[in-house]
């Protein structure tokens, strides 16, 4: 497959994705925001614990 064929396939796939995608409603948006916030919080707490343990050990 050459570059032109790969590019055409990418454009075709992108158009298909845009056709089936839709804007989330308010409820769905809030659920997604909550899940993302919880994920960020968990990653932050894990990072804080690692830094705290590193400073206690003296690294």
N, CA, C and O atoms as a printed pandas DataFrame, in Angstrom:
     atom_number atom_name residue_name chain_id  residue_number  x_coord  y_coord  z_coord
0              1         N          UNK        A               1    0.855   -1.176    0.000
1              2        CA          UNK        A               1    0.000    0.000    0.000
2              3         C          UNK        A               1    0.904    1.244    0.000
3              4         O          UNK        A               1    1.788    1.378    0.846
4              5         N          UNK        A               2    0.674    2.132   -0.943
5              6        CA          UNK        A               2    1.512    3.320   -1.001
6              7         C          UNK        A               2    0.922    4.444   -0.145
7              8         O          UNK        A               2   -0.144    4.294    0.450
8              9         N          UNK        A               3    1.619    5.543   -0.097
9             10        CA          UNK        A               3    1.246    6.650    0.778
10            11         C          UNK        A               3   -0.103    7.231    0.374
11            12         O          UNK        A               3   -0.914    7.558    1.239
12            13         N          UNK        A               4   -0.354    7.364   -0.919
13            14        CA          UNK        A               4   -1.616    7.936   -1.397
14            15         C          UNK        A               4   -2.797    7.062   -0.988
15            16         O          UNK        A               4   -3.833    7.586   -0.578
16            17         N          UNK        A               5   -2.663    5.748   -1.089
17            18        CA          UNK        A               5   -3.744    4.838   -0.695
18            19         C          UNK        A               5   -3.980    4.904    0.812
19            20         O          UNK        A               5   -5.127    4.887    1.258
20            21         N          UNK        A               6   -2.919    4.979    1.592
21            22        CA          UNK        A               6   -3.062    5.086    3.044
22            23         C          UNK        A               6   -3.742    6.391    3.434
23            24         O          UNK        A               6   -4.582    6.413    4.333
24            25         N          UNK        A               7   -3.379    7.476    2.760
25            26        CA          UNK        A               7   -3.997    8.762    3.033
26            27         C          UNK        A               7   -5.487    8.729    2.689
27            28         O          UNK        A               7   -6.313    9.218    3.460
28            29         N          UNK        A               8   -5.832    8.154    1.531
29            30        CA          UNK        A               8   -7.239    8.056    1.133
30            31         C          UNK        A               8   -8.033    7.206    2.122
31            32         O          UNK        A               8   -9.180    7.526    2.432
32            33         N          UNK        A               9   -7.432    6.128    2.617
33            34        CA          UNK        A               9   -8.101    5.272    3.596
34            35         C          UNK        A               9   -8.312    6.041    4.901
35            36         O          UNK        A               9   -9.366    5.925    5.527
36            37         N          UNK        A              10   -7.321    6.818    5.308
37            38        CA          UNK        A              10   -7.449    7.625    6.517
38            39         C          UNK        A              10   -8.586    8.639    6.381
39            40         O          UNK        A              10   -9.383    8.802    7.304
40            41         N          UNK        A              11   -8.662    9.311    5.250
41            42        CA          UNK        A              11   -9.727   10.293    5.018
42            43         C          UNK        A              11  -11.090    9.603    5.030
43            44         O          UNK        A              11  -12.037   10.127    5.616
44            45         N          UNK        A              12  -11.203    8.456    4.404
45            46        CA          UNK        A              12  -12.462    7.709    4.364
46            47         C          UNK        A              12  -12.884    7.287    5.775
47            48         O          UNK        A              12  -14.050    7.426    6.146
48            49         N          UNK        A              13  -11.933    6.772    6.555
49            50        CA          UNK        A              13  -12.230    6.365    7.935
50            51         C          UNK        A              13  -12.613    7.562    8.801
51            52         O          UNK        A              13  -13.511    7.462    9.637
52            53         N          UNK        A              14  -11.941    8.686    8.605
53            54        CA          UNK        A              14  -12.249    9.889    9.376
54            55         C          UNK        A              14  -13.658   10.386    9.083
55            56         O          UNK        A              14  -14.379   10.786    9.998
56            57         N          UNK        A              15  -14.053   10.364    7.811
57            58        CA          UNK        A              15  -15.411   10.787    7.446
58            59         C          UNK        A              15  -16.447    9.882    8.087
59            60         O          UNK        A              15  -17.484   10.357    8.551
60            61         N          UNK        A              16  -16.177    8.577    8.118
61            62        CA          UNK        A              16  -17.114    7.629    8.722
62            63         C          UNK        A              16  -17.273    7.887   10.219
63            64         O          UNK        A              16  -18.385    7.822   10.743
64            65         N          UNK        A              17  -16.180    8.177   10.903
65            66        CA          UNK        A              17  -16.240    8.470   12.337
66            67         C          UNK        A              17  -17.045    9.744   12.587
67            68         O          UNK        A              17  -17.864    9.789   13.504
68            69         N          UNK        A              18  -16.820   10.766   11.787
69            70        CA          UNK        A              18  -17.541   12.024   11.966
70            71         C          UNK        A              18  -19.039   11.870   11.698
71            72         O          UNK        A              18  -19.847   12.572   12.306
72            73         N          UNK        A              19  -19.416   10.967   10.801
73            74        CA          UNK        A              19  -20.838   10.746   10.504
74            75         C          UNK        A              19  -21.569   10.112   11.681
75            76         O          UNK        A              19  -22.721   10.456   11.945
76            77         N          UNK        A              20  -20.918    9.189   12.395
77            78        CA          UNK        A              20  -21.596    8.473   13.480
78            79         C          UNK        A              20  -21.425    9.143   14.841
79            80         O          UNK        A              20  -22.094    8.763   15.802
80            81         N          UNK        A              21  -20.537   10.134   14.935
81            82        CA          UNK        A              21  -20.343   10.790   16.228
82            83         C          UNK        A              21  -21.455   11.806   16.472
83            84         O          UNK        A              21  -22.080   12.319   15.544
84            85         N          UNK        A              22  -21.673   12.075   17.755
85            86        CA          UNK        A              22  -22.712   13.040   18.124
86            87         C          UNK        A              22  -22.250   13.812   19.344
87            88         O          UNK        A              22  -21.316   13.411   20.038
88            89         N          UNK        A              23  -22.918   14.924   19.593
89            90        CA          UNK        A              23  -22.588   15.751   20.743
90            91         C          UNK        A              23  -23.244   15.145   21.977
91            92         O          UNK        A              23  -24.428   14.808   21.940
92            93         N          UNK        A              24  -22.488   14.998   23.084
93            94        CA          UNK        A              24  -23.088   14.415   24.290
94            95         C          UNK        A              24  -24.097   15.366   24.924
95            96         O          UNK        A              24  -23.945   16.586   24.864
96            97         N          UNK        A              25  -25.132   14.785   25.533
97            98        CA          UNK        A              25  -26.098   15.625   26.237
98            99         C          UNK        A              25  -25.524   16.020   27.596
99           100         O          UNK        A              25  -24.431   15.588   27.962
100          101         N          UNK        A              26  -26.251   16.827   28.327
101          102        CA          UNK        A              26  -25.752   17.357   29.598
102          103         C          UNK        A              26  -25.454   16.283   30.621
103          104         O          UNK        A              26  -24.438   16.343   31.313
104          105         N          UNK        A              27  -26.345   15.288   30.723
105          106        CA          UNK        A              27  -26.154   14.225   31.706
106          107         C          UNK        A              27  -24.909   13.404   31.374
107          108         O          UNK        A              27  -24.104   13.099   32.253
108          109         N          UNK        A              28  -24.761   13.056   30.114
109          110        CA          UNK        A              28  -23.606   12.270   29.694
110          111         C          UNK        A              28  -22.309   13.054   29.899
111          112         O          UNK        A              28  -21.293   12.487   30.300
112          113         N          UNK        A              29  -22.347   14.346   29.626
113          114        CA          UNK        A              29  -21.170   15.189   29.818
114          115         C          UNK        A              29  -20.769   15.243   31.288
115          116         O          UNK        A              29  -19.584   15.156   31.608
116          117         N          UNK        A              30  -21.734   15.385   32.177
117          118        CA          UNK        A              30  -21.429   15.449   33.610
118          119         C          UNK        A              30  -20.864   14.121   34.115
119          120         O          UNK        A              30  -19.947   14.113   34.936
120          121         N          UNK        A              31  -21.402   13.004   33.635
121          122        CA          UNK        A              31  -20.867   11.696   34.036
122          123         C          UNK        A              31  -19.419   11.559   33.576
123          124         O          UNK        A              31  -18.564   11.087   34.325
124          125         N          UNK        A              32  -19.154   11.970   32.351
125          126        CA          UNK        A              32  -17.789   11.895   31.835
126          127         C          UNK        A              32  -16.853   12.809   32.621
127          128         O          UNK        A              32  -15.718   12.433   32.913
128          129         N          UNK        A              33  -17.319   13.994   32.959
129          130        CA          UNK        A              33  -16.504   14.924   33.747
130          131         C          UNK        A              33  -16.194   14.337   35.123
131          132         O          UNK        A              33  -15.079   14.492   35.621
132          133         N          UNK        A              34  -17.166   13.664   35.743
133          134        CA          UNK        A              34  -16.933   13.045   37.051
134          135         C          UNK        A              34  -15.892   11.933   36.957
135          136         O          UNK        A              34  -14.995   11.843   37.795
136          137         N          UNK        A              35  -16.014   11.088   35.935
137          138        CA          UNK        A              35  -15.077    9.970   35.776
138          139         C          UNK        A              35  -13.663   10.500   35.535
139          140         O          UNK        A              35  -12.702    9.997   36.116
140          141         N          UNK        A              36  -13.538   11.513   34.682
141          142        CA          UNK        A              36  -12.218   12.080   34.403
142          143         C          UNK        A              36  -11.646   12.731   35.659
143          144         O          UNK        A              36  -10.454   12.598   35.938
144          145         N          UNK        A              37  -12.481   13.430   36.415
145          146        CA          UNK        A              37  -12.015   14.072   37.653
146          147         C          UNK        A              37  -11.529   13.042   38.663
147          148         O          UNK        A              37  -10.497   13.238   39.304
148          149         N          UNK        A              38  -12.264   11.953   38.806
149          150        CA          UNK        A              38  -11.850   10.889   39.721
150          151         C          UNK        A              38  -10.522   10.291   39.273
151          152         O          UNK        A              38   -9.651   10.019   40.100
152          153         N          UNK        A              39  -10.363   10.086   37.967
153          154        CA          UNK        A              39   -9.106    9.547   37.443
154          155         C          UNK        A              39   -7.934   10.467   37.716
155          156         O          UNK        A              39   -6.866   10.013   38.126
156          157         N          UNK        A              40   -8.127   11.764   37.491
157          158        CA          UNK        A              40   -7.063   12.737   37.757
158          159         C          UNK        A              40   -6.731   12.749   39.245
159          160         O          UNK        A              40   -5.561   12.811   39.622
160          161         N          UNK        A              41   -7.742   12.691   40.073
161          162        CA          UNK        A              41   -7.527   12.679   41.518
162          163         C          UNK        A              41   -6.733   11.441   41.949
163          164         O          UNK        A              41   -5.810   11.547   42.756
164          165         N          UNK        A              42   -7.085   10.285   41.419
165          166        CA          UNK        A              42   -6.383    9.046   41.769
166          167         C          UNK        A              42   -4.922    9.120   41.346
167          168         O          UNK        A              42   -4.031    8.765   42.117
168          169         N          UNK        A              43   -4.675    9.582   40.119
169          170        CA          UNK        A              43   -3.297    9.688   39.637
170          171         C          UNK        A              43   -2.517   10.692   40.489
171          172         O          UNK        A              43   -1.346   10.468   40.793
172          173         N          UNK        A              44   -3.159   11.793   40.872
173          174        CA          UNK        A              44   -2.501   12.784   41.725
174          175         C          UNK        A              44   -2.152   12.230   43.091
175          176         O          UNK        A              44   -1.062   12.479   43.605
176          177         N          UNK        A              45   -3.071   11.480   43.683
177          178        CA          UNK        A              45   -2.808   10.891   45.002
178          179         C          UNK        A              45   -1.677    9.881   44.918
179          180         O          UNK        A              45   -0.814    9.843   45.795
180          181         N          UNK        A              46   -1.672    9.068   43.882
181          182        CA          UNK        A              46   -0.591    8.087   43.719
182          183         C          UNK        A              46    0.749    8.811   43.560
183          184         O          UNK        A              46    1.744    8.417   44.170
184          185         N          UNK        A              47    0.774    9.862   42.748
185          186        CA          UNK        A              47    2.006   10.642   42.580
186          187         C          UNK        A              47    2.458   11.272   43.875
187          188         O          UNK        A              47    3.650   11.283   44.181
188          189         N          UNK        A              48    1.508   11.804   44.649
189          190        CA          UNK        A              48    1.848   12.415   45.938
190          191         C          UNK        A              48    2.439   11.386   46.889
191          192         O          UNK        A              48    3.416   11.662   47.586
192          193         N          UNK        A              49    1.841   10.193   46.917
193          194        CA          UNK        A              49    2.349    9.128   47.800
194          195         C          UNK        A              49    3.762    8.722   47.391
195          196         O          UNK        A              49    4.617    8.490   48.246
196          197         N          UNK        A              50    4.006    8.636   46.094
197          198        CA          UNK        A              50    5.351    8.258   45.629
198          199         C          UNK        A              50    6.366    9.320   46.034
199          200         O          UNK        A              50    7.448    8.991   46.520
200          201         N          UNK        A              51    6.023   10.591   45.838
201          202        CA          UNK        A              51    6.941   11.675   46.229
202          203         C          UNK        A              51    7.151   11.672   47.734
203          204         O          UNK        A              51    8.276   11.845   48.202
204          205         N          UNK        A              52    6.078   11.478   48.497
205          206        CA          UNK        A              52    6.182   11.449   49.950
206          207         C          UNK        A              52    7.077   10.310   50.420
207          208         O          UNK        A              52    7.933   10.501   51.283
208          209         N          UNK        A              53    6.875    9.114   49.845
209          210        CA          UNK        A              53    7.726    7.975   50.220
210          211         C          UNK        A              53    9.165    8.226   49.825
211          212         O          UNK        A              53   10.081    7.872   50.567
212          213         N          UNK        A              54    9.380    8.831   48.666
213          214        CA          UNK        A              54   10.739    9.138   48.227
214          215         C          UNK        A              54   11.420   10.119   49.145
215          216         O          UNK        A              54   12.614    9.984   49.413
216          217         N          UNK        A              55   10.687   11.112   49.639
217          218        CA          UNK        A              55   11.305   12.089   50.529
218          219         C          UNK        A              55   11.554   11.480   51.918
219          220         O          UNK        A              55   12.518   11.848   52.589
220          221         N          UNK        A              56   10.706   10.568   52.343
221          222        CA          UNK        A              56   10.919    9.907   53.633
222          223         C          UNK        A              56   12.111    8.971   53.586
223          224         O          UNK        A              56   12.854    8.858   54.560
224          225         N          UNK        A              57   12.297    8.305   52.468
225          226        CA          UNK        A              57   13.422    7.387   52.318
226          227         C          UNK        A              57   14.705    8.165   52.107
227          228         O          UNK        A              57   15.781    7.704   52.488
228          229         N          UNK        A              58   14.605    9.331   51.509
229          230        CA          UNK        A              58   15.785   10.162   51.268
230          231         C          UNK        A              58   16.298   10.060   49.865
231          232         O          UNK        A              58   17.485   10.282   49.626
232          233         N          UNK        A              59   15.438    9.729   48.922
233          234        CA          UNK        A              59   15.884    9.630   47.529
234          235         C          UNK        A              59   15.825   10.968   46.837
235          236         O          UNK        A              59   16.165   11.068   45.658
